[in-house]
Coordinates of C-alpha atoms and ligand atoms in Angstrom, one line a residue:
M1 CA 139.7 89.8 110.0
F2 CA 136.7 89.2 112.4
G3 CA 135.7 92.7 113.4
K4 CA 132.4 95.1 112.7
D5 CA 132.5 94.9 109.5
F6 CA 132.8 91.2 109.3
Q7 CA 130.0 90.9 112.0
R8 CA 127.1 93.1 110.0
K9 CA 128.5 91.2 107.0
Y10 CA 127.2 88.2 108.3
A11 CA 124.9 89.5 111.0
L12 CA 125.9 87.8 113.9
T13 CA 126.1 88.4 117.6
D14 CA 128.9 89.0 119.5
Q15 CA 129.1 85.6 121.3
G16 CA 128.5 84.2 116.9
V17 CA 132.3 85.5 115.9
K18 CA 133.7 84.3 119.2
N19 CA 132.3 80.2 118.1
V20 CA 133.1 81.4 114.7
K21 CA 137.2 82.2 116.6
A22 CA 136.9 79.1 117.4
G23 CA 135.9 77.8 114.4
A24 CA 138.4 79.0 112.6
L25 CA 140.8 77.7 115.1
W26 CA 140.2 74.9 115.3
T27 CA 139.7 73.9 111.7
V28 CA 143.5 75.5 111.2
V29 CA 144.0 72.2 114.2
V30 CA 142.3 69.7 112.1
N31 CA 144.2 70.7 109.0
L32 CA 147.1 70.8 110.4
V33 CA 147.1 67.8 112.0
V34 CA 145.8 66.4 108.8
M35 CA 149.1 67.7 107.1
G36 CA 150.9 65.7 110.3
G37 CA 149.3 62.4 109.3
M38 CA 151.1 63.0 105.9
G39 CA 154.2 63.8 107.0
I40 CA 154.4 60.1 108.7
L41 CA 153.4 58.8 106.5
Y42 CA 156.2 60.5 104.3
L43 CA 159.3 59.1 106.4
L44 CA 157.6 55.4 106.3
M45 CA 157.8 55.5 102.6
L46 CA 161.7 57.7 103.0
R47 CA 162.7 54.7 105.3
F48 CA 161.2 52.4 103.3
M49 CA 162.7 53.5 99.7
D50 CA 166.2 53.0 102.2
T51 CA 165.6 49.6 102.8
L52 CA 165.3 49.2 99.7
T53 CA 167.9 50.9 98.1
E54 CA 169.9 51.1 99.9
N55 CA 169.5 47.0 101.9
A56 CA 169.6 48.6 105.6
P57 CA 167.3 47.2 107.4
L58 CA 163.8 47.1 108.2
P59 CA 162.9 50.6 110.2
E60 CA 161.3 49.2 113.4
A61 CA 158.1 49.1 114.1
W62 CA 157.6 50.9 117.3
P63 CA 157.8 54.9 117.2
F64 CA 155.6 54.8 113.4
L65 CA 152.8 53.3 115.3
A66 CA 152.9 55.7 118.6
M67 CA 153.1 58.5 115.5
V68 CA 150.1 56.5 114.2
L69 CA 148.8 56.3 117.1
A70 CA 149.4 60.0 118.2
F71 CA 147.9 60.9 115.0
V72 CA 144.5 59.4 115.4
A73 CA 143.8 60.7 118.9
L74 CA 144.7 63.9 118.0
S75 CA 142.8 64.1 115.4
F76 CA 140.3 62.7 116.9
V77 CA 140.1 65.9 119.8
A78 CA 140.5 68.3 116.7
H79 CA 137.8 66.5 115.0
V80 CA 136.1 66.8 117.8
Q81 CA 136.8 70.3 118.7
Q82 CA 135.6 71.0 115.9
Y83 CA 132.8 70.1 115.7
K84 CA 131.3 71.6 119.1
A85 CA 132.7 74.8 117.8
T86 CA 131.4 75.3 115.0
Y87 CA 127.8 72.7 114.5
G88 CA 127.6 72.7 118.4
L89 CA 127.2 76.4 118.5
V90 CA 125.0 77.5 115.8
Y91 CA 121.8 76.8 117.8
S92 CA 122.5 79.4 120.1
E93 CA 123.0 81.8 117.5
V94 CA 120.1 80.7 115.6
K95 CA 118.4 81.2 118.3
N96 CA 119.7 84.1 120.3
V97 CA 119.7 85.6 116.7
R98 CA 115.7 85.4 116.4
I99 CA 115.4 86.1 120.0
R100 CA 117.2 89.7 119.5
L101 CA 115.4 90.3 116.5
A102 CA 112.2 89.7 118.2
E103 CA 113.1 91.8 120.7
R104 CA 113.7 94.4 117.9
L105 CA 111.3 94.5 116.2
R106 CA 108.6 94.5 119.2
K107 CA 111.1 98.3 120.0
L108 CA 109.5 99.1 116.1
P109 CA 107.9 101.7 115.5
L110 CA 103.7 99.9 114.9
G111 CA 104.3 101.9 111.9
F112 CA 106.8 100.0 110.8
F113 CA 104.6 96.9 110.1
G114 CA 102.1 99.2 108.1
N115 CA 104.6 99.5 105.8
R116 CA 106.8 96.4 105.6
D117 CA 105.5 93.2 103.4
L118 CA 104.3 91.5 106.3
A119 CA 105.2 88.2 104.6
D120 CA 108.8 90.2 103.6
L121 CA 109.1 90.4 107.3
T122 CA 108.6 86.5 108.1
E123 CA 111.2 85.9 105.3
T124 CA 113.9 87.5 106.9
L125 CA 112.3 85.6 110.9
M126 CA 112.7 82.1 109.2
G127 CA 113.7 82.0 105.3
D128 CA 117.3 84.5 106.5
V129 CA 118.0 83.2 109.6
N130 CA 118.1 79.9 107.8
R131 CA 119.6 80.9 105.6
L132 CA 123.0 82.5 107.5
E133 CA 122.6 79.0 110.4
H134 CA 123.7 77.0 107.0
V135 CA 126.5 79.7 106.7
W136 CA 127.4 80.0 110.6
S137 CA 127.7 76.2 110.7
H138 CA 129.3 75.0 107.6
C139 CA 131.0 77.4 106.3
L140 CA 133.0 81.0 108.0
G141 CA 134.6 79.0 110.4
Y142 CA 135.3 76.1 108.3
L143 CA 136.7 78.5 105.0
Y144 CA 139.2 81.1 107.5
G145 CA 140.7 78.1 109.2
S146 CA 141.4 76.9 105.8
Y147 CA 142.7 80.3 105.1
I148 CA 144.6 80.3 107.9
S149 CA 145.9 76.7 108.0
T150 CA 146.6 77.0 103.8
A151 CA 148.6 80.2 104.1
V152 CA 150.6 77.9 106.6
I153 CA 151.2 75.4 104.6
A154 CA 152.6 76.9 101.9
V155 CA 154.8 79.1 103.1
A156 CA 156.2 75.8 104.8
L157 CA 156.4 74.5 101.1
L158 CA 158.0 77.5 99.9
V159 CA 160.4 77.2 101.9
Y160 CA 160.6 73.3 101.2
D161 CA 160.9 74.2 97.6
W162 CA 159.4 76.4 95.6
R163 CA 160.0 75.5 92.7
L164 CA 157.4 72.8 93.2
A165 CA 155.2 75.3 95.8
L166 CA 154.2 77.8 92.8
A167 CA 154.0 75.3 90.8
A168 CA 151.2 73.5 93.2
L169 CA 150.0 76.2 94.1
W170 CA 149.0 79.2 91.2
G171 CA 145.6 77.7 91.1
V172 CA 144.6 78.5 94.6
P173 CA 144.4 82.0 93.6
V174 CA 143.1 82.1 90.5
A175 CA 140.2 80.1 91.5
F176 CA 139.8 82.4 94.2
A177 CA 139.7 85.2 91.5
L178 CA 138.1 83.7 89.7
L179 CA 134.6 83.0 92.5
F180 CA 134.6 86.9 93.9
G181 CA 135.2 88.1 90.4
S182 CA 131.7 86.1 89.7
R183 CA 130.2 87.9 93.1
R184 CA 128.7 90.5 92.0
L185 CA 126.7 88.5 89.8
A186 CA 125.8 85.4 92.5
K187 CA 124.6 88.4 95.2
R188 CA 122.0 90.2 91.6
N189 CA 120.9 86.6 90.5
S190 CA 120.3 86.3 94.6
E191 CA 118.4 89.6 94.6
I192 CA 116.2 88.8 91.8
T193 CA 115.4 84.7 93.0
K194 CA 114.7 86.5 96.3
A195 CA 112.1 88.8 94.7
A196 CA 110.4 86.3 93.0
R197 CA 109.6 84.3 95.0
L198 CA 108.3 86.9 97.1
Q199 CA 106.2 87.8 94.5
A200 CA 105.5 84.1 93.3
S201 CA 104.1 83.6 97.3
D202 CA 102.0 87.4 97.8
G203 CA 100.5 85.8 94.0
I204 CA 99.3 82.9 96.1
Q205 CA 98.5 84.5 99.4
E206 CA 97.1 86.8 97.2
M207 CA 94.0 84.3 95.4
L208 CA 92.5 83.0 98.6
E209 CA 92.4 85.8 100.0
N210 CA 90.4 86.8 97.6
I211 CA 88.9 83.6 96.5
R212 CA 85.5 84.7 96.6
E213 CA 86.0 87.8 94.7
I214 CA 87.4 85.9 91.8
R215 CA 84.5 83.6 91.6
A216 CA 81.7 85.8 92.0
T217 CA 83.0 87.4 88.8
N218 CA 84.9 84.6 86.9
Q219 CA 88.3 86.0 86.7
E220 CA 89.7 82.5 87.6
D221 CA 91.4 82.2 84.4
R222 CA 93.1 84.9 83.7
F223 CA 94.7 84.8 87.9
L224 CA 95.4 81.3 87.7
Q225 CA 97.5 82.5 84.5
Q226 CA 98.9 85.0 85.9
L227 CA 99.5 83.1 89.1
N228 CA 101.5 80.2 87.2
S229 CA 103.5 82.7 85.5
K230 CA 105.2 84.4 88.9
I231 CA 105.9 80.5 89.9
D232 CA 107.4 79.9 85.8
Y233 CA 109.5 83.3 86.9
H234 CA 110.8 82.2 89.9
E235 CA 111.4 79.0 88.7
K236 CA 113.6 80.3 86.0
T237 CA 115.4 82.5 88.2
S238 CA 116.4 80.3 90.6
I239 CA 117.6 77.7 87.5
K240 CA 119.6 80.6 86.1
G241 CA 121.1 81.9 89.8
E242 CA 122.2 77.7 90.3
L243 CA 123.2 76.9 87.1
T244 CA 125.6 81.1 87.0
V245 CA 126.7 79.8 90.8
G246 CA 127.8 76.3 89.2
I247 CA 129.7 77.0 86.3
F248 CA 132.2 80.0 88.8
V249 CA 132.6 77.2 90.8
N250 CA 133.2 74.2 89.1
A251 CA 136.0 75.9 86.8
A252 CA 137.7 77.1 89.8
S253 CA 138.1 73.7 91.0
V254 CA 138.8 72.3 87.7
I255 CA 142.1 75.5 88.0
M256 CA 142.4 74.5 91.2
R257 CA 143.2 70.7 90.2
L258 CA 145.0 71.9 87.3
G259 CA 147.9 72.6 90.1
V260 CA 148.4 69.0 90.2
A261 CA 149.9 68.6 86.8
T262 CA 151.9 71.7 86.6
T263 CA 153.6 70.1 90.0
I264 CA 154.0 66.5 88.2
L265 CA 155.1 68.1 85.0
T266 CA 157.5 71.0 87.0
G267 CA 158.7 67.8 89.2
A268 CA 160.0 65.7 86.5
N269 CA 162.1 68.9 84.9
L270 CA 162.9 68.7 87.7
I271 CA 164.3 65.6 89.0
L272 CA 165.3 64.8 85.0
S273 CA 167.6 67.7 85.9
G274 CA 168.9 66.5 89.0
K275 CA 167.6 69.6 91.0
I276 CA 165.1 67.2 93.4
D277 CA 164.5 63.6 94.3
F278 CA 161.7 61.3 93.8
M279 CA 160.5 61.9 97.6
L280 CA 160.1 65.7 97.2
L281 CA 157.7 64.9 94.5
F282 CA 156.0 62.4 96.0
M283 CA 156.1 64.7 99.3
F284 CA 154.2 67.3 97.5
L285 CA 151.6 65.2 96.1
L286 CA 150.9 64.6 99.3
V287 CA 150.9 67.6 100.6
I288 CA 148.9 69.4 97.5
T289 CA 145.6 67.0 97.5
R290 CA 144.7 67.7 101.5
V291 CA 145.4 71.7 100.5
Y292 CA 142.9 70.9 97.9
A293 CA 140.1 69.7 99.6
P294 CA 139.4 71.8 102.8
F295 CA 138.7 74.8 99.7
D296 CA 137.0 72.1 98.1
Q297 CA 134.8 72.1 100.6
A298 CA 135.0 75.7 101.1
L299 CA 134.4 77.1 97.1
A300 CA 131.0 75.5 97.0
L301 CA 130.6 77.2 100.5
I302 CA 131.7 80.4 99.1
A303 CA 129.4 80.8 96.4
E304 CA 126.7 80.0 99.3
M305 CA 127.8 83.3 101.5
F306 CA 127.9 85.6 98.8
V307 CA 124.3 84.8 98.5
S308 CA 124.0 85.0 102.5
Q309 CA 124.9 88.3 102.3
V310 CA 122.1 89.9 100.8
S311 CA 119.8 87.6 103.8
A312 CA 122.3 88.7 106.0
S313 CA 121.8 92.9 104.7
R314 CA 118.0 91.8 105.2
L315 CA 118.2 91.4 108.5
M316 CA 121.0 94.2 109.3
E317 CA 117.8 96.3 107.3
I318 CA 115.2 95.8 110.8
E319 CA 118.1 96.2 113.0
D320 CA 119.1 99.9 111.5
T321 CA 115.3 101.1 111.9
P322 CA 115.1 103.2 115.5
V323 CA 113.6 101.8 117.8
A324 CA 111.2 103.9 119.8
D325 CA 112.1 103.9 123.0
G326 CA 111.1 105.9 126.1
A327 CA 110.5 106.0 130.7
E328 CA 109.0 103.1 131.2
E329 CA 106.6 105.8 133.7
F330 CA 103.7 107.5 132.1
H331 CA 102.4 110.2 134.3
P332 CA 100.1 112.9 132.4
A333 CA 98.1 115.4 134.6
G334 CA 95.3 114.6 132.7
H335 CA 94.5 113.5 129.6
D336 CA 94.5 116.2 127.4
I337 CA 96.4 115.5 123.8
E338 CA 97.7 118.4 121.9
F339 CA 99.5 118.6 118.6
Q340 CA 102.0 121.5 119.0
N341 CA 103.6 122.8 115.0
V342 CA 103.1 119.4 113.9
S343 CA 105.2 118.2 110.6
F344 CA 105.5 114.4 109.3
S345 CA 106.1 112.2 106.7
Y346 CA 106.0 108.8 105.5
D347 CA 108.9 108.2 103.5
N348 CA 110.2 111.3 102.9
K349 CA 106.7 111.7 101.7
E350 CA 105.6 115.0 103.8
V351 CA 101.8 114.8 104.6
L352 CA 101.4 117.0 107.7
H353 CA 102.3 120.5 107.5
D354 CA 102.4 122.9 111.3
V355 CA 100.0 120.7 112.4
S356 CA 98.6 122.6 115.9
F357 CA 95.4 121.2 118.5
T358 CA 94.4 119.7 121.4
A359 CA 91.8 117.4 122.3
K360 CA 90.9 118.0 125.7
E361 CA 89.8 115.6 128.4
G362 CA 86.0 114.4 128.8
E363 CA 85.0 116.1 124.7
V364 CA 85.3 114.7 121.9
T365 CA 86.7 115.8 119.2
A366 CA 85.9 115.0 115.4
L367 CA 88.6 115.7 112.4
V368 CA 86.5 116.1 109.6
G369 CA 88.3 116.4 106.1
P370 CA 88.3 115.0 102.3
S371 CA 90.1 112.0 101.7
G372 CA 94.1 111.9 102.3
S373 CA 94.3 115.1 104.5
G374 CA 95.2 113.6 106.9
K375 CA 92.8 112.7 109.5
S376 CA 94.1 109.1 110.1
T377 CA 97.8 109.8 110.1
C378 CA 96.8 112.0 112.8
A379 CA 94.8 109.3 115.2
R380 CA 98.3 107.5 114.4
L381 CA 100.6 109.7 115.4
A382 CA 98.8 110.7 119.1
A383 CA 99.0 107.2 119.8
R384 CA 102.7 107.0 119.0
L385 CA 102.8 104.4 116.3
W386 CA 105.3 106.6 114.1
D387 CA 107.7 109.6 116.5
I388 CA 106.8 113.0 114.1
D389 CA 110.1 114.8 112.4
S390 CA 109.0 118.0 113.8
G391 CA 106.8 119.7 116.4
R392 CA 105.8 117.9 120.0
I393 CA 103.1 116.2 120.8
S394 CA 101.6 115.7 124.6
V395 CA 99.4 114.1 126.7
G396 CA 99.0 115.5 129.8
G397 CA 101.2 117.8 129.3
V398 CA 103.8 114.2 129.1
D399 CA 106.1 114.3 125.2
I400 CA 104.9 110.9 124.1
S401 CA 108.1 110.8 122.3
T402 CA 109.7 110.4 125.3
V403 CA 107.7 107.3 126.9
D404 CA 107.9 103.7 126.1
P405 CA 105.5 103.3 123.6
E406 CA 103.7 100.0 125.0
V407 CA 103.0 102.1 128.5
L408 CA 101.8 104.7 126.6
L409 CA 99.5 102.2 124.8
S410 CA 97.5 101.1 127.7
D411 CA 96.1 104.7 127.9
Y412 CA 94.8 103.9 124.8
A413 CA 91.9 102.5 123.8
M414 CA 91.2 102.4 119.8
V415 CA 88.7 101.6 117.0
F416 CA 89.7 101.3 113.8
Q417 CA 88.0 100.1 110.8
D418 CA 90.0 97.4 110.7
V419 CA 89.3 95.2 113.5
M420 CA 92.1 92.8 114.7
L421 CA 90.4 89.9 114.9
F422 CA 92.0 86.1 115.9
D423 CA 91.0 83.0 115.0
D424 CA 89.7 82.2 118.3
T425 CA 86.1 82.0 120.4
V426 CA 84.4 85.4 120.9
M427 CA 85.3 85.3 124.6
E428 CA 89.0 86.1 124.0
N429 CA 88.8 88.2 121.7
I430 CA 87.5 90.6 124.0
R431 CA 89.4 89.5 126.1
L432 CA 92.6 91.2 124.0
G433 CA 91.0 93.9 125.4
R434 CA 92.6 93.8 129.6
H435 CA 94.2 90.7 129.9
G436 CA 93.6 88.9 133.0
A437 CA 89.8 90.6 132.9
T438 CA 87.0 87.8 134.4
D439 CA 84.8 85.5 131.8
E440 CA 82.4 88.3 134.0
E441 CA 83.7 91.1 132.9
V442 CA 84.4 90.8 129.7
R443 CA 80.6 89.4 129.3
A444 CA 79.4 92.5 131.0
A445 CA 82.1 94.6 128.2
A446 CA 80.0 93.0 125.2
R447 CA 76.6 93.6 127.0
A448 CA 78.1 97.3 127.3
A449 CA 78.5 97.2 123.3
N450 CA 75.5 95.2 122.0
C451 CA 77.3 92.5 121.4
D452 CA 75.2 90.3 123.7
E453 CA 72.0 89.0 121.2
F454 CA 74.2 88.2 118.2
V455 CA 76.7 86.3 121.1
Q456 CA 74.0 84.2 121.5
K457 CA 72.7 83.0 118.5
L458 CA 76.1 81.7 117.3
P459 CA 76.3 77.7 118.5
D460 CA 78.9 78.0 121.5
G461 CA 77.5 82.0 122.4
Y462 CA 80.5 83.1 123.7
D463 CA 82.6 80.2 122.9
T464 CA 82.5 79.6 119.2
P465 CA 85.6 80.3 117.1
I466 CA 85.6 83.4 115.4
G467 CA 86.9 82.4 112.0
E468 CA 90.7 84.1 110.8
N469 CA 90.1 88.0 110.8
G470 CA 86.3 87.4 112.1
A471 CA 85.3 86.1 108.4
K472 CA 82.2 84.2 110.5
L473 CA 81.1 87.7 111.6
S474 CA 79.5 90.8 110.1
G475 CA 81.0 94.3 109.6
G476 CA 79.1 95.3 112.4
E477 CA 79.1 93.0 114.2
R478 CA 83.2 93.1 114.1
Q479 CA 82.8 96.7 114.9
R480 CA 80.5 96.1 118.3
I481 CA 83.4 93.1 119.4
S482 CA 86.8 96.1 119.2
I483 CA 84.0 98.3 120.8
A484 CA 83.8 95.5 123.9
R485 CA 87.4 95.1 123.7
A486 CA 88.0 99.3 124.5
L487 CA 85.2 99.4 126.8
L488 CA 86.5 96.0 128.8
K489 CA 90.0 98.2 128.8
N490 CA 88.3 101.3 129.7
A491 CA 92.1 103.1 128.7
P492 CA 91.3 107.5 129.2
I493 CA 92.4 107.9 125.4
V494 CA 90.2 107.2 123.4
L495 CA 91.2 106.7 119.4
L496 CA 87.9 105.8 116.7
D497 CA 87.1 105.7 112.9
E498 CA 84.5 105.5 112.3
A499 CA 83.1 103.2 109.2
T500 CA 79.4 103.8 108.0
A501 CA 80.4 101.8 104.9
S502 CA 79.1 98.0 106.2
L503 CA 76.5 99.3 109.0
D504 CA 72.7 99.4 108.2
V505 CA 71.3 101.3 110.4
E506 CA 69.8 99.1 112.7
N507 CA 72.8 98.2 113.2
E508 CA 74.4 101.7 113.1
S509 CA 71.9 103.0 116.4
K510 CA 72.9 99.7 118.1
V511 CA 76.7 101.0 117.6
Q512 CA 75.8 104.3 118.1
A513 CA 74.5 103.5 122.0
A514 CA 77.5 101.4 122.9
L515 CA 79.8 104.5 121.8
S516 CA 78.2 106.5 123.8
R517 CA 78.9 104.5 127.2
L518 CA 82.8 103.9 126.0
L519 CA 83.0 108.0 125.2
A520 CA 81.6 109.0 128.3
G521 CA 84.5 111.3 130.2
K522 CA 87.3 110.6 127.6
T523 CA 89.6 112.1 125.9
V524 CA 88.0 111.7 122.5
L525 CA 89.7 111.4 119.1
V526 CA 87.1 110.4 116.0
I527 CA 88.2 110.3 112.5
A528 CA 84.5 111.6 111.3
H529 CA 82.8 110.4 108.6
R530 CA 79.2 110.7 110.2
M531 CA 77.9 114.8 110.2
R532 CA 75.4 113.3 113.7
T533 CA 79.2 112.6 115.2
V534 CA 80.2 115.7 113.3
Q535 CA 77.3 118.0 114.5
S536 CA 78.1 116.9 118.1
A537 CA 80.6 117.8 118.7
D538 CA 82.5 119.7 120.9
K539 CA 85.5 120.5 119.3
V540 CA 85.4 119.6 114.9
V541 CA 89.5 120.0 113.4
V542 CA 89.4 120.8 110.2
L543 CA 92.7 119.4 107.1
A544 CA 92.4 120.1 104.3
E545 CA 95.9 118.6 102.6
G546 CA 97.7 118.2 105.6
K547 CA 96.8 121.5 107.6
V548 CA 94.5 123.1 110.2
A549 CA 92.2 125.6 107.5
E550 CA 90.2 126.0 110.9
Q551 CA 88.6 124.6 113.8
G552 CA 86.5 125.3 116.8
S553 CA 83.1 123.9 118.1
P554 CA 80.6 122.8 115.1
V555 CA 78.2 126.5 115.5
E556 CA 81.6 128.1 115.3
L557 CA 82.2 126.9 112.6
L558 CA 78.9 127.2 110.6
A559 CA 79.4 130.7 111.5
M560 CA 82.4 131.2 109.8
D561 CA 81.1 130.1 106.5
G562 CA 83.9 128.4 105.0
I563 CA 85.0 124.6 104.3
F564 CA 82.8 123.5 107.5
A565 CA 80.2 125.4 106.8
H566 CA 80.3 124.8 103.3
M567 CA 80.8 120.2 104.2
V568 CA 77.6 120.5 106.2
R569 CA 75.9 121.3 103.5
L570 CA 77.1 120.3 100.5
Q571 CA 76.0 116.4 103.4
T572 CA 72.8 117.9 103.8
Q573 CA 71.5 118.6 100.0
G574 CA 73.0 114.4 98.7
Q575 CA 70.5 113.6 102.4
S576 CA 67.6 115.7 101.0
W577 CA 68.6 114.5 96.8
T578 CA 68.2 111.2 98.6
I579 CA 65.2 111.2 100.7
G580 CA 63.4 113.7 97.5
K581 CA 63.8 110.4 95.4
Ligands
LIG1 P1 92.8 110.5 105.8 O1 93.1 109.5 106.4 O2 92.6 111.7 106.2 O3 92.3 109.5 103.9 P2 95.2 109.7 105.7 O4 96.2 110.0 106.4 O5 95.2 108.5 105.6 O6 94.1 111.4 105.0 O7 96.0 109.9 104.2 C1 97.5 110.8 104.3 C2 98.4 111.6 103.6 O8 98.9 110.2 103.3 C3 97.2 110.3 101.8 O9 98.0 111.3 100.8 C4 98.6 108.8 102.2 O10 98.6 108.7 100.1 C5 99.8 109.3 103.1 N1 99.4 108.5 103.8 C6 98.9 107.2 104.2 N2 99.3 106.2 105.0 C7 100.5 106.6 104.4 C8 101.6 104.9 104.2 N3 101.8 103.9 105.5 N4 102.5 105.0 104.7 C9 102.4 106.6 103.1 N5 102.3 107.1 102.7 C10 100.4 107.4 102.9

């Protein structure tokens, strides 16, 4: 009952399964102790009836008193233990599951995060785990304990009087059949609601992020309308989901309770035909009210359990994504990056085919090609942000797929277009390059990256907060901060994505000067957009549709008069046309 499937279905840790077992066990004990209480009541009634009908002397009080005391003591202990095993232990389970997830996320290939909607991921870590927490604490032990204790009690009742037992308990399987029948519906509703909630929160986020553009283009009304309809849709799906579940749960509860009526009818018939006496019927009625009680609560929970399985499967999806791990040691012989027959796919769509080239240490290797040809992908693969399908990528002769990504990345500095800046001071944003660098080292890197001059103009210099994702800085300034970071890191391999769009001429030459300091003596792989970079590169790799079309020094490639020569001609023509105009 509590095997691997169960563990996966509710995303439990090993310890969590043990907790559920303990919770179920103590629930059984609690339910049986409560039944014991009913037994005492029954015995007491029996003795009083004797006194009334046969004029027997009043029973002595002390045996009953002793029984009641024992019942209270047992009941207390059982309830305390049940509480500990369910509510008490669940908090450590929640903590363990979150830690396990966080560890997992830390080891997942970095590309995973580029592909995932981050709102969705946060929802899993926070929302899904919260929903599961409720199921772990309130449902599992309780429900499974109730299954077991009801089975025990049902057997006892059947042995006692099968006719009354059937009349009392027929509703239980029917109610559960109804609920399990509605399970698919509940799950589907929950998936729809969840998707609607994500859409609504994505909508809000999008609106907030783009508020400037939306205002500037006078599109507020249109956006608000769209957002309203998303939120309305979420509300509708939520109500519909709750309502469907509510109808089934209440119907199940009513059906189960019909057992009281059928017991009374059957019992009355049996008494009239002299087959049983009134006290037996009385005992059955006492017992079945208690059999229904735990199930009543369980019925409300079971709907929640169906829904929680959606949360659990989202959680397991993260657990099932293969992690990128490898050796903690990385001792390459030099830092040449070599791609050998590399093929790679995003979501089963192959975007690189049989790519081979070498980026030598101390040289600048430029990746060029039309948009979508695979330049960024090559740069990401060189740092093992994804793992490749076939072929081999090595650094200094070491296959990078055998090295732990965290260890590997300590040899890389990346200056990409989408610079990630944090809402912290300039100083701390640069210090991210090397944890533990002194203020003086940070300043030196900033000077070398030509940041000093604009930082001095900020109200608090290096201690000025730069706003979320550097909102208070220009594109060129942001890029220089990321160069300063890379300079501070001083890693032997630099991956660089040139972005020209946001730079004006003055900025561009400053960025260029900063870059040449960063690149000296390193293995440099650059996604090149500027002709100047391309022409001064030691080597050019031309990509077209995910294949290496040409490679060699710029001079060699010009002489070949192929794609590269064509591109250079187009660019220079474009420039002269601009100047001419
Ligand atoms: P480039 O940098 O030359 O513009 P990319 O390496 O970004 O080219 O893209 C190569 C191909 O891979 C394109 O067809 C692009 O649509 C696809 N691609 C890029 N990133 C992803 C991703 N994260 N998921 C799926 N496909 C992607």
